[in-house]
mmCIF file of N, CA and C in Angstrom:
data_model
loop_
_atom_site.group_PDB
_atom_site.id
_atom_site.type_symbol
_atom_site.label_atom_id
_atom_site.label_comp_id
_atom_site.label_asym_id
_atom_site.label_seq_id
_atom_site.Cartn_x
_atom_site.Cartn_y
_atom_site.Cartn_z
ATOM 1 N N MET A 1 0.837 -1.181 0.000
ATOM 2 C CA MET A 1 0.000 0.000 0.000
ATOM 3 C C MET A 1 0.880 1.241 0.000
ATOM 4 N N LYS A 2 0.485 2.185 -0.805
ATOM 5 C CA LYS A 2 1.138 3.497 -0.806
ATOM 6 C C LYS A 2 0.187 4.460 -0.108
ATOM 7 N N TRP A 3 0.666 5.132 0.945
ATOM 8 C CA TRP A 3 -0.164 6.021 1.752
ATOM 9 C C TRP A 3 0.166 7.469 1.465
ATOM 10 N N ASP A 4 -0.879 8.296 1.383
ATOM 11 C CA ASP A 4 -0.720 9.748 1.246
ATOM 12 C C ASP A 4 -1.634 10.431 2.250
ATOM 13 N N ASN A 5 -1.140 11.495 2.877
ATOM 14 C CA ASN A 5 -1.997 12.328 3.723
ATOM 15 C C ASN A 5 -2.836 13.209 2.817
ATOM 16 N N LEU A 6 -4.096 13.371 3.143
ATOM 17 C CA LEU A 6 -4.941 14.308 2.412
ATOM 18 C C LEU A 6 -4.924 15.629 3.168
ATOM 19 N N SER A 7 -4.844 16.712 2.450
ATOM 20 C CA SER A 7 -4.785 18.018 3.100
ATOM 21 C C SER A 7 -5.745 18.980 2.422
ATOM 22 N N LEU A 8 -6.017 20.063 3.106
ATOM 23 C CA LEU A 8 -6.894 21.111 2.587
ATOM 24 C C LEU A 8 -6.055 22.331 2.255
ATOM 25 N N PHE A 9 -6.375 22.981 1.177
ATOM 26 C CA PHE A 9 -5.740 24.248 0.834
ATOM 27 C C PHE A 9 -6.799 25.331 0.964
ATOM 28 N N ILE A 10 -6.551 26.291 1.843
ATOM 29 C CA ILE A 10 -7.503 27.383 2.034
ATOM 30 C C ILE A 10 -6.777 28.708 1.883
ATOM 31 N N SER A 11 -7.525 29.717 1.550
ATOM 32 C CA SER A 11 -6.968 31.069 1.431
ATOM 33 C C SER A 11 -7.552 31.944 2.520
ATOM 34 N N ASP A 12 -6.701 32.784 3.119
ATOM 35 C CA ASP A 12 -7.204 33.723 4.118
ATOM 36 C C ASP A 12 -7.692 34.993 3.428
ATOM 37 N N ASP A 13 -8.093 35.981 4.220
ATOM 38 C CA ASP A 13 -8.642 37.232 3.679
ATOM 39 C C ASP A 13 -7.653 37.980 2.793
ATOM 40 N N GLN A 14 -6.359 37.779 3.016
ATOM 41 C CA GLN A 14 -5.339 38.461 2.219
ATOM 42 C C GLN A 14 -4.953 37.665 0.968
ATOM 43 N N GLY A 15 -5.561 36.500 0.771
ATOM 44 C CA GLY A 15 -5.266 35.694 -0.405
ATOM 45 C C GLY A 15 -4.090 34.743 -0.227
ATOM 46 N N THR A 16 -3.560 34.653 0.991
ATOM 47 C CA THR A 16 -2.459 33.734 1.257
ATOM 48 C C THR A 16 -3.013 32.325 1.410
ATOM 49 N N GLU A 17 -2.397 31.366 0.708
ATOM 50 C CA GLU A 17 -2.858 29.986 0.795
ATOM 51 C C GLU A 17 -2.184 29.269 1.957
ATOM 52 N N HIS A 18 -2.956 28.429 2.623
ATOM 53 C CA HIS A 18 -2.452 27.642 3.743
ATOM 54 C C HIS A 18 -2.760 26.172 3.483
ATOM 55 N N ASN A 19 -1.814 25.311 3.822
ATOM 56 C CA ASN A 19 -1.975 23.872 3.687
ATOM 57 C C ASN A 19 -2.305 23.315 5.063
ATOM 58 N N ILE A 20 -3.483 22.739 5.224
ATOM 59 C CA ILE A 20 -3.902 22.186 6.502
ATOM 60 C C ILE A 20 -3.939 20.665 6.381
ATOM 61 N N GLN A 21 -3.142 19.997 7.207
ATOM 62 C CA GLN A 21 -3.121 18.538 7.207
ATOM 63 C C GLN A 21 -4.382 18.009 7.887
ATOM 64 N N THR A 22 -4.887 16.892 7.411
ATOM 65 C CA THR A 22 -6.066 16.263 7.997
ATOM 66 C C THR A 22 -5.680 14.909 8.573
ATOM 67 N N ARG A 23 -6.623 14.273 9.211
ATOM 68 C CA ARG A 23 -6.399 12.930 9.747
ATOM 69 C C ARG A 23 -6.946 11.882 8.782
ATOM 70 N N VAL A 24 -7.091 12.255 7.533
ATOM 71 C CA VAL A 24 -7.612 11.357 6.511
ATOM 72 C C VAL A 24 -6.473 10.989 5.566
ATOM 73 N N HIS A 25 -6.389 9.699 5.250
ATOM 74 C CA HIS A 25 -5.336 9.197 4.374
ATOM 75 C C HIS A 25 -5.948 8.528 3.148
ATOM 76 N N GLN A 26 -5.230 8.602 2.058
ATOM 77 C CA GLN A 26 -5.589 7.851 0.862
ATOM 78 C C GLN A 26 -4.555 6.753 0.722
ATOM 79 N N ALA A 27 -5.023 5.547 0.486
ATOM 80 C CA ALA A 27 -4.119 4.419 0.281
ATOM 81 C C ALA A 27 -4.373 3.847 -1.105
ATOM 82 N N ASN A 28 -3.295 3.488 -1.785
ATOM 83 C CA ASN A 28 -3.405 2.876 -3.105
ATOM 84 C C ASN A 28 -2.802 1.485 -3.018
ATOM 85 N N CYS A 29 -3.594 0.482 -3.372
ATOM 86 C CA CYS A 29 -3.160 -0.906 -3.304
ATOM 87 C C CYS A 29 -2.192 -1.204 -4.444
ATOM 88 N N ALA A 30 -1.034 -1.741 -4.111
ATOM 89 C CA ALA A 30 -0.033 -2.071 -5.124
ATOM 90 C C ALA A 30 -0.477 -3.246 -5.985
ATOM 91 N N SER A 31 -1.365 -4.082 -5.470
ATOM 92 C CA SER A 31 -1.817 -5.258 -6.195
ATOM 93 C C SER A 31 -2.905 -4.937 -7.221
ATOM 94 N N CYS A 32 -3.981 -4.271 -6.776
ATOM 95 C CA CYS A 32 -5.119 -4.015 -7.675
ATOM 96 C C CYS A 32 -5.174 -2.573 -8.171
ATOM 97 N N ASN A 33 -4.322 -1.707 -7.636
ATOM 98 C CA ASN A 33 -4.234 -0.291 -8.017
ATOM 99 C C ASN A 33 -5.513 0.494 -7.695
ATOM 100 N N LYS A 34 -6.305 0.011 -6.737
ATOM 101 C CA LYS A 34 -7.519 0.721 -6.328
ATOM 102 C C LYS A 34 -7.225 1.564 -5.092
ATOM 103 N N ASP A 35 -7.948 2.683 -4.983
ATOM 104 C CA ASP A 35 -7.771 3.589 -3.856
ATOM 105 C C ASP A 35 -8.769 3.285 -2.749
ATOM 106 N N SER A 36 -8.366 3.603 -1.534
ATOM 107 C CA SER A 36 -9.268 3.560 -0.390
ATOM 108 C C SER A 36 -8.975 4.780 0.473
ATOM 109 N N ILE A 37 -9.966 5.195 1.244
ATOM 110 C CA ILE A 37 -9.848 6.372 2.106
ATOM 111 C C ILE A 37 -10.000 5.904 3.551
ATOM 112 N N TRP A 38 -9.091 6.366 4.420
ATOM 113 C CA TRP A 38 -9.041 5.923 5.811
ATOM 114 C C TRP A 38 -9.002 7.115 6.753
ATOM 115 N N TYR A 39 -9.643 6.977 7.925
ATOM 116 C CA TYR A 39 -9.577 7.984 8.980
ATOM 117 C C TYR A 39 -8.611 7.484 10.046
ATOM 118 N N ASN A 40 -7.676 8.340 10.450
ATOM 119 C CA ASN A 40 -6.654 7.995 11.429
ATOM 120 C C ASN A 40 -7.097 8.470 12.810
ATOM 121 N N HIS A 41 -7.278 7.548 13.744
ATOM 122 C CA HIS A 41 -7.711 7.886 15.101
ATOM 123 C C HIS A 41 -6.545 8.260 16.007
ATOM 124 N N ARG A 42 -5.336 8.144 15.508
ATOM 125 C CA ARG A 42 -4.156 8.401 16.336
ATOM 126 C C ARG A 42 -4.199 9.820 16.886
ATOM 127 N N GLU A 43 -4.033 9.941 18.194
ATOM 128 C CA GLU A 43 -4.111 11.249 18.836
ATOM 129 C C GLU A 43 -2.891 12.089 18.475
ATOM 130 N N VAL A 44 -3.150 13.333 18.167
ATOM 131 C CA VAL A 44 -2.084 14.275 17.839
ATOM 132 C C VAL A 44 -2.169 15.418 18.835
ATOM 133 N N THR A 45 -1.052 15.729 19.452
ATOM 134 C CA THR A 45 -1.037 16.844 20.397
ATOM 135 C C THR A 45 -0.040 17.878 19.914
ATOM 136 N N GLY A 46 -0.382 19.126 20.096
ATOM 137 C CA GLY A 46 0.516 20.201 19.696
ATOM 138 C C GLY A 46 0.485 20.451 18.199
ATOM 139 N N TRP A 47 1.359 21.316 17.753
ATOM 140 C CA TRP A 47 1.445 21.712 16.351
ATOM 141 C C TRP A 47 2.130 20.622 15.552
ATOM 142 N N ILE A 48 1.527 20.217 14.439
ATOM 143 C CA ILE A 48 2.108 19.127 13.658
ATOM 144 C C ILE A 48 2.956 19.617 12.502
ATOM 145 N N GLY A 49 2.832 20.884 12.149
ATOM 146 C CA GLY A 49 3.661 21.434 11.078
ATOM 147 C C GLY A 49 3.418 20.779 9.737
ATOM 148 N N MET A 50 4.373 20.910 8.836
ATOM 149 C CA MET A 50 4.217 20.405 7.469
ATOM 150 C C MET A 50 4.470 18.908 7.363
ATOM 151 N N THR A 51 4.948 18.278 8.428
ATOM 152 C CA THR A 51 5.205 16.843 8.350
ATOM 153 C C THR A 51 3.915 16.046 8.353
ATOM 154 N N GLY A 52 2.840 16.662 8.796
ATOM 155 C CA GLY A 52 1.534 16.009 8.748
ATOM 156 C C GLY A 52 1.263 15.129 9.943
ATOM 157 N N ILE A 53 0.093 14.540 9.911
ATOM 158 C CA ILE A 53 -0.343 13.629 10.962
ATOM 159 C C ILE A 53 0.540 12.385 10.898
ATOM 160 N N PRO A 54 0.941 11.842 12.050
ATOM 161 C CA PRO A 54 1.721 10.602 12.007
ATOM 162 C C PRO A 54 0.953 9.504 11.282
ATOM 163 N N ARG A 55 1.651 8.750 10.495
ATOM 164 C CA ARG A 55 1.009 7.644 9.781
ATOM 165 C C ARG A 55 0.611 6.560 10.772
ATOM 166 N N PRO A 56 -0.411 5.789 10.439
ATOM 167 C CA PRO A 56 -0.860 4.751 11.365
ATOM 168 C C PRO A 56 0.209 3.685 11.559
ATOM 169 N N SER A 57 0.353 3.215 12.803
ATOM 170 C CA SER A 57 1.332 2.168 13.062
ATOM 171 C C SER A 57 0.684 0.791 13.068
ATOM 172 N N ASN A 58 -0.644 0.746 13.216
ATOM 173 C CA ASN A 58 -1.345 -0.535 13.142
ATOM 174 C C ASN A 58 -2.801 -0.289 12.751
ATOM 175 N N ASP A 59 -3.487 -1.373 12.406
ATOM 176 C CA ASP A 59 -4.857 -1.263 11.898
ATOM 177 C C ASP A 59 -5.853 -0.745 12.923
ATOM 178 N N SER A 60 -5.554 -0.885 14.218
ATOM 179 C CA SER A 60 -6.520 -0.445 15.227
ATOM 180 C C SER A 60 -6.660 1.073 15.256
ATOM 181 N N GLU A 61 -5.735 1.788 14.636
ATOM 182 C CA GLU A 61 -5.801 3.249 14.591
ATOM 183 C C GLU A 61 -6.609 3.756 13.404
ATOM 184 N N LEU A 62 -7.121 2.852 12.567
ATOM 185 C CA LEU A 62 -7.765 3.246 11.315
ATOM 186 C C LEU A 62 -9.218 2.806 11.231
ATOM 187 N N SER A 63 -10.007 3.611 10.542
ATOM 188 C CA SER A 63 -11.355 3.218 10.123
ATOM 189 C C SER A 63 -11.461 3.504 8.635
ATOM 190 N N ARG A 64 -11.878 2.499 7.871
ATOM 191 C CA ARG A 64 -12.024 2.715 6.431
ATOM 192 C C ARG A 64 -13.301 3.501 6.178
ATOM 193 N N LEU A 65 -13.185 4.579 5.411
ATOM 194 C CA LEU A 65 -14.329 5.407 5.038
ATOM 195 C C LEU A 65 -14.864 5.031 3.666
ATOM 196 N N PHE A 66 -13.967 4.620 2.773
ATOM 197 C CA PHE A 66 -14.353 4.274 1.407
ATOM 198 C C PHE A 66 -13.353 3.271 0.858
ATOM 199 N N PRO A 67 -13.723 2.257 0.142
ATOM 200 C CA PRO A 67 -15.091 1.821 -0.131
ATOM 201 C C PRO A 67 -15.640 1.024 1.042
ATOM 202 N N ILE A 68 -16.944 1.035 1.167
ATOM 203 C CA ILE A 68 -17.609 0.208 2.162
ATOM 204 C C ILE A 68 -18.013 -1.072 1.443
ATOM 205 N N HIS A 69 -17.540 -2.197 1.947
ATOM 206 C CA HIS A 69 -17.761 -3.471 1.267
ATOM 207 C C HIS A 69 -19.143 -4.038 1.552
ATOM 208 N N GLU A 70 -19.569 -4.890 0.664
ATOM 209 C CA GLU A 70 -20.856 -5.564 0.817
ATOM 210 C C GLU A 70 -20.763 -6.619 1.919
ATOM 211 N N ILE A 71 -21.912 -7.157 2.305
ATOM 212 C CA ILE A 71 -21.981 -8.143 3.378
ATOM 213 C C ILE A 71 -21.074 -9.334 3.086
ATOM 214 N N THR A 72 -21.000 -9.772 1.851
ATOM 215 C CA THR A 72 -20.226 -10.962 1.514
ATOM 216 C C THR A 72 -18.738 -10.781 1.774
ATOM 217 N N ASN A 73 -18.266 -9.549 1.876
ATOM 218 C CA ASN A 73 -16.851 -9.299 2.123
ATOM 219 C C ASN A 73 -16.547 -9.108 3.602
ATOM 220 N N GLN A 74 -17.530 -9.256 4.456
ATOM 221 C CA GLN A 74 -17.337 -9.053 5.884
ATOM 222 C C GLN A 74 -17.627 -10.351 6.623
ATOM 223 N N ASN A 75 -17.317 -10.364 7.888
ATOM 224 C CA ASN A 75 -17.621 -11.528 8.724
ATOM 225 C C ASN A 75 -19.014 -11.400 9.325
ATOM 226 N N ILE A 76 -19.958 -10.974 8.520
ATOM 227 C CA ILE A 76 -21.341 -10.787 8.954
ATOM 228 C C ILE A 76 -22.197 -11.805 8.207
ATOM 229 N N PRO A 77 -23.005 -12.568 8.932
ATOM 230 C CA PRO A 77 -23.821 -13.574 8.248
ATOM 231 C C PRO A 77 -24.825 -12.943 7.284
ATOM 232 N N GLU A 78 -25.101 -13.652 6.226
ATOM 233 C CA GLU A 78 -26.113 -13.227 5.252
ATOM 234 C C GLU A 78 -27.480 -13.243 5.944
ATOM 235 N N TYR A 79 -28.367 -12.350 5.526
ATOM 236 C CA TYR A 79 -29.703 -12.318 6.120
ATOM 237 C C TYR A 79 -30.474 -13.580 5.741
ATOM 238 N N SER A 80 -31.443 -13.905 6.561
ATOM 239 C CA SER A 80 -32.274 -15.077 6.314
ATOM 240 C C SER A 80 -33.276 -14.771 5.206
ATOM 241 N N PRO A 81 -33.483 -15.707 4.290
ATOM 242 C CA PRO A 81 -34.485 -15.478 3.237
ATOM 243 C C PRO A 81 -35.903 -15.379 3.807
ATOM 244 N N ASP A 82 -36.098 -15.837 5.047
ATOM 245 C CA ASP A 82 -37.420 -15.765 5.680
ATOM 246 C C ASP A 82 -37.710 -14.401 6.292
ATOM 247 N N MET A 83 -36.729 -13.511 6.325
ATOM 248 C CA MET A 83 -36.939 -12.174 6.904
ATOM 249 C C MET A 83 -37.917 -11.377 6.058
ATOM 250 N N PRO A 84 -38.787 -10.603 6.699
ATOM 251 C CA PRO A 84 -39.638 -9.678 5.936
ATOM 252 C C PRO A 84 -38.765 -8.641 5.218
ATOM 253 N N ASP A 85 -39.261 -8.116 4.114
ATOM 254 C CA ASP A 85 -38.471 -7.176 3.307
ATOM 255 C C ASP A 85 -38.023 -5.939 4.082
ATOM 256 N N ASN A 86 -38.911 -5.389 4.931
ATOM 257 C CA ASN A 86 -38.524 -4.183 5.672
ATOM 258 C C ASN A 86 -37.397 -4.468 6.672
ATOM 259 N N VAL A 87 -37.330 -5.677 7.187
ATOM 260 C CA VAL A 87 -36.258 -6.067 8.109
ATOM 261 C C VAL A 87 -34.965 -6.320 7.331
ATOM 262 N N LYS A 88 -35.075 -6.929 6.147
ATOM 263 C CA LYS A 88 -33.891 -7.154 5.301
ATOM 264 C C LYS A 88 -33.196 -5.842 4.957
ATOM 265 N N VAL A 89 -33.989 -4.831 4.632
ATOM 266 C CA VAL A 89 -33.424 -3.526 4.269
ATOM 267 C C VAL A 89 -32.603 -2.971 5.427
ATOM 268 N N LEU A 90 -33.142 -3.031 6.631
ATOM 269 C CA LEU A 90 -32.426 -2.529 7.808
ATOM 270 C C LEU A 90 -31.178 -3.364 8.093
ATOM 271 N N TYR A 91 -31.287 -4.679 7.941
ATOM 272 C CA TYR A 91 -30.150 -5.565 8.182
ATOM 273 C C TYR A 91 -29.010 -5.273 7.204
ATOM 274 N N LYS A 92 -29.356 -5.134 5.929
ATOM 275 C CA LYS A 92 -28.333 -4.832 4.917
ATOM 276 C C LYS A 92 -27.642 -3.502 5.206
ATOM 277 N N GLU A 93 -28.426 -2.493 5.577
ATOM 278 C CA GLU A 93 -27.850 -1.182 5.877
ATOM 279 C C GLU A 93 -26.919 -1.264 7.087
ATOM 280 N N ALA A 94 -27.331 -2.005 8.107
ATOM 281 C CA ALA A 94 -26.483 -2.179 9.292
ATOM 282 C C ALA A 94 -25.173 -2.869 8.923
ATOM 283 N N ALA A 95 -25.252 -3.868 8.054
ATOM 284 C CA ALA A 95 -24.043 -4.576 7.634
ATOM 285 C C ALA A 95 -23.102 -3.662 6.854
ATOM 286 N N LEU A 96 -23.664 -2.787 6.038
ATOM 287 C CA LEU A 96 -22.832 -1.887 5.234
ATOM 288 C C LEU A 96 -22.101 -0.845 6.074
ATOM 289 N N ILE A 97 -22.711 -0.409 7.163
ATOM 290 C CA ILE A 97 -22.075 0.640 7.959
ATOM 291 C C ILE A 97 -21.348 0.105 9.186
ATOM 292 N N TYR A 98 -21.415 -1.205 9.426
ATOM 293 C CA TYR A 98 -20.824 -1.766 10.641
ATOM 294 C C TYR A 98 -19.363 -1.367 10.831
ATOM 295 N N GLU A 99 -18.585 -1.493 9.791
ATOM 296 C CA GLU A 99 -17.154 -1.197 9.899
ATOM 297 C C GLU A 99 -16.906 0.282 10.176
ATOM 298 N N LEU A 100 -17.728 1.136 9.630
ATOM 299 C CA LEU A 100 -17.575 2.577 9.819
ATOM 300 C C LEU A 100 -18.113 3.030 11.174
ATOM 301 N N SER A 101 -19.251 2.468 11.583
ATOM 302 C CA SER A 101 -19.871 2.891 12.841
ATOM 303 C C SER A 101 -20.626 1.726 13.484
ATOM 304 N N PRO A 102 -19.958 0.947 14.332
ATOM 305 C CA PRO A 102 -20.628 -0.183 14.985
ATOM 306 C C PRO A 102 -21.847 0.227 15.807
ATOM 307 N N ARG A 103 -21.809 1.392 16.430
ATOM 308 C CA ARG A 103 -22.958 1.851 17.225
ATOM 309 C C ARG A 103 -24.174 2.121 16.340
ATOM 310 N N SER A 104 -23.939 2.737 15.200
ATOM 311 C CA SER A 104 -25.047 2.983 14.271
ATOM 312 C C SER A 104 -25.614 1.670 13.759
ATOM 313 N N ALA A 105 -24.735 0.718 13.480
ATOM 314 C CA ALA A 105 -25.185 -0.592 13.015
ATOM 315 C C ALA A 105 -26.021 -1.277 14.094
ATOM 316 N N ALA A 106 -25.596 -1.161 15.356
ATOM 317 C CA ALA A 106 -26.353 -1.765 16.455
ATOM 318 C C ALA A 106 -27.741 -1.136 16.577
ATOM 319 N N ALA A 107 -27.824 0.175 16.385
ATOM 320 C CA ALA A 107 -29.125 0.853 16.443
ATOM 321 C C ALA A 107 -30.045 0.359 15.326
ATOM 322 N N LEU A 108 -29.487 0.156 14.137
ATOM 323 C CA LEU A 108 -30.295 -0.355 13.025
ATOM 324 C C LEU A 108 -30.743 -1.793 13.272
ATOM 325 N N ILE A 109 -29.867 -2.606 13.854
ATOM 326 C CA ILE A 109 -30.242 -3.988 14.172
ATOM 327 C C ILE A 109 -31.353 -4.003 15.223
ATOM 328 N N ARG A 110 -31.253 -3.113 16.197
ATOM 329 C CA ARG A 110 -32.317 -3.023 17.208
ATOM 330 C C ARG A 110 -33.645 -2.654 16.552
ATOM 331 N N LEU A 111 -33.616 -1.687 15.631
ATOM 332 C CA LEU A 111 -34.830 -1.302 14.915
ATOM 333 C C LEU A 111 -35.364 -2.477 14.093
ATOM 334 N N ALA A 112 -34.459 -3.229 13.465
ATOM 335 C CA ALA A 112 -34.876 -4.401 12.685
ATOM 336 C C ALA A 112 -35.561 -5.428 13.584
ATOM 337 N N LEU A 113 -35.010 -5.637 14.781
ATOM 338 C CA LEU A 113 -35.632 -6.579 15.722
ATOM 339 C C LEU A 113 -37.007 -6.096 16.177
ATOM 340 N N GLU A 114 -37.129 -4.786 16.409
ATOM 341 C CA GLU A 114 -38.433 -4.231 16.787
ATOM 342 C C GLU A 114 -39.455 -4.457 15.677
ATOM 343 N N LYS A 115 -39.040 -4.237 14.426
ATOM 344 C CA LYS A 115 -39.949 -4.453 13.281
ATOM 345 C C LYS A 115 -40.327 -5.929 13.178
ATOM 346 N N LEU A 116 -39.357 -6.798 13.449
ATOM 347 C CA LEU A 116 -39.592 -8.237 13.359
ATOM 348 C C LEU A 116 -40.586 -8.699 14.424
ATOM 349 N N CYS A 117 -40.550 -8.058 15.589
ATOM 350 C CA CYS A 117 -41.424 -8.452 16.706
ATOM 351 C C CYS A 117 -42.808 -7.813 16.649
ATOM 352 N N GLU A 118 -43.047 -6.921 15.710
ATOM 353 C CA GLU A 118 -44.359 -6.254 15.619
ATOM 354 C C GLU A 118 -45.442 -7.223 15.212
#
């Protein structure tokens, strides 16, 4: 993987451009040449200067923002064919966002269970 920090370029009132480093990284896979976007949770204290946010040292510091993979690419079981359609929709959505936001996925699963019990 080739990693790049993503940064913002903004201009102040006098027209001077400033480069602002973000905690978002772009990674390019050397095998398939596809890009992915990652958020770095690593805590940064003080001024980081032009060197940017420290690169992640392990996967626990990262959350993938893009692409979000389908259920078949995750360790999430496929929905039951016996599920009502409105519950399937909620289950699929929860599976798609699980990696990005487990709490949001849990809320959707709870809603799916409520719909199932109605």
